[in-house]
XYZ file of C-alpha atoms in Angstrom:
155
model
C 21.515 108.410 -5.636
C 24.960 109.948 -5.440
C 27.874 109.755 -3.046
C 30.952 111.929 -2.956
C 34.011 112.412 -0.832
C 36.009 115.639 -0.809
C 39.477 116.170 0.646
C 41.133 119.605 0.789
C 44.519 120.762 1.933
C 45.551 124.424 2.202
C 49.056 125.487 3.118
C 50.243 129.048 3.664
C 53.904 129.876 3.002
C 54.620 132.841 5.288
C 58.064 133.609 3.856
C 56.700 133.772 0.301
C 53.340 135.390 1.150
C 51.565 132.662 -0.805
C 49.038 129.869 -0.322
C 48.701 126.517 -2.076
C 45.234 124.937 -2.210
C 44.807 121.300 -3.256
C 41.557 119.344 -3.482
C 40.458 115.892 -4.575
C 36.847 114.766 -5.090
C 35.631 111.205 -5.612
C 32.077 110.721 -6.909
C 29.782 107.812 -7.786
C 26.076 107.551 -8.515
C 23.324 105.064 -9.264
C 23.745 105.734 -13.001
C 27.075 103.899 -12.795
C 29.181 107.035 -13.205
C 32.471 107.092 -11.281
C 34.361 110.394 -11.350
C 37.556 111.919 -9.979
C 38.495 115.611 -9.797
C 41.881 116.968 -8.717
C 42.542 120.715 -8.461
C 45.493 122.892 -7.544
C 45.587 126.655 -7.001
C 48.575 128.730 -5.949
C 47.878 132.289 -4.724
C 50.850 134.645 -4.714
C 50.580 138.016 -2.949
C 52.439 140.860 -4.686
C 53.042 144.591 -4.295
C 52.761 144.725 -0.502
C 49.437 142.890 -0.458
C 47.682 144.993 -3.096
C 47.673 142.249 -5.767
C 47.114 138.489 -5.682
C 47.786 136.242 -8.720
C 46.337 132.717 -8.704
C 47.059 130.138 -11.420
C 44.529 127.283 -11.469
C 44.728 123.695 -12.788
C 41.873 121.185 -12.551
C 41.728 117.623 -13.962
C 38.533 115.563 -14.272
C 37.629 112.090 -15.499
C 34.456 110.009 -15.438
C 33.183 106.635 -16.592
C 30.026 106.346 -18.717
C 26.568 105.877 -17.250
C 25.361 102.284 -17.408
C 22.638 103.240 -19.924
C 24.799 105.473 -22.173
C 24.784 104.384 -25.809
C 27.682 105.541 -27.958
C 26.822 107.374 -31.148
C 27.681 105.656 -34.401
C 28.489 108.048 -37.279
C 28.686 105.097 -39.719
C 24.912 104.678 -39.346
C 24.132 108.272 -40.463
C 23.659 109.421 -36.886
C 21.114 106.731 -36.040
C 21.785 104.942 -32.778
C 20.624 101.437 -32.111
C 20.484 100.664 -28.386
C 20.752 97.066 -27.235
C 17.443 95.230 -27.607
C 17.427 94.566 -23.871
C 17.745 98.268 -23.002
C 14.797 99.605 -21.053
C 16.401 103.057 -20.829
C 19.183 104.593 -22.869
C 20.704 107.977 -23.605
C 23.093 109.465 -26.131
C 23.692 112.554 -23.982
C 27.457 113.106 -24.120
C 27.469 114.360 -20.515
C 26.766 110.734 -19.560
C 29.645 109.328 -21.629
C 33.138 108.542 -20.395
C 35.486 111.489 -20.859
C 38.295 113.450 -19.330
C 38.655 117.208 -18.991
C 41.144 119.810 -17.898
C 40.790 123.418 -16.873
C 43.628 125.928 -16.737
C 43.149 129.477 -15.600
C 44.507 132.600 -13.990
C 42.855 134.923 -11.491
C 44.130 138.405 -10.721
C 42.777 140.284 -7.699
C 43.503 143.904 -6.760
C 42.768 145.622 -3.450
C 41.181 149.004 -4.234
C 40.385 149.911 -0.604
C 41.149 148.471 2.818
C 38.340 145.877 2.648
C 37.424 145.937 -1.056
C 38.831 143.794 -3.850
C 38.135 143.588 -7.579
C 39.164 140.567 -9.601
C 39.141 139.028 -13.036
C 39.481 135.309 -13.780
C 40.063 133.608 -17.125
C 39.640 129.843 -17.551
C 40.012 127.526 -20.525
C 38.165 124.189 -20.328
C 38.861 121.303 -22.727
C 37.087 117.934 -22.827
C 38.041 114.821 -24.804
C 36.724 111.256 -24.862
C 40.295 109.969 -25.188
C 41.239 111.616 -21.871
C 38.973 109.285 -19.873
C 41.228 107.422 -17.451
C 39.135 104.301 -18.101
C 40.112 104.520 -21.790
C 36.481 103.822 -22.716
C 35.470 107.234 -24.111
C 33.065 107.504 -27.051
C 35.426 108.071 -29.993
C 32.636 109.649 -32.089
C 32.246 112.618 -29.741
C 33.693 115.869 -30.990
C 36.270 117.649 -28.800
C 34.729 120.326 -26.614
C 36.406 123.604 -25.603
C 35.117 126.579 -23.646
C 36.571 129.827 -22.341
C 35.146 131.897 -19.551
C 35.914 135.308 -18.095
C 34.574 136.330 -14.694
C 34.655 139.715 -13.023
C 34.111 140.138 -9.308
C 33.951 142.642 -6.486
C 34.205 141.573 -2.850
C 33.675 143.577 0.292
C 34.793 142.298 3.702
C 32.731 143.242 6.751
């Protein structure tokens, strides 16, 4: 079972031809995971509305699932769950960690109702970034980059 709450706030700045978008998401589930996500985007219109640049920042943190067992590199990769554990997992997605995403999207109007865009994002995840401070220190840092291309047509 999972519950989440999402709050969003968008504000358009007419004088600057820009829009700020802020969001916050709270999440909890029956695994014992508690997570928080905060995101900010700022879209700036340029060149008489033909271009839009949007920097993106997103921060994320979560606690570990109640049945997550931290890896122990001192035991040659062998994990020993508590003897009372009915279920356990070493899946790092269930561990406590923090993450951040930074990115930039560029959109260009090629016709009255047609846009093309490209977005680059860099994602980084670290156990030490968990707000709870309880991240699995044996987990290796994780980094990913993504590039997206898009075309949108308004009707």
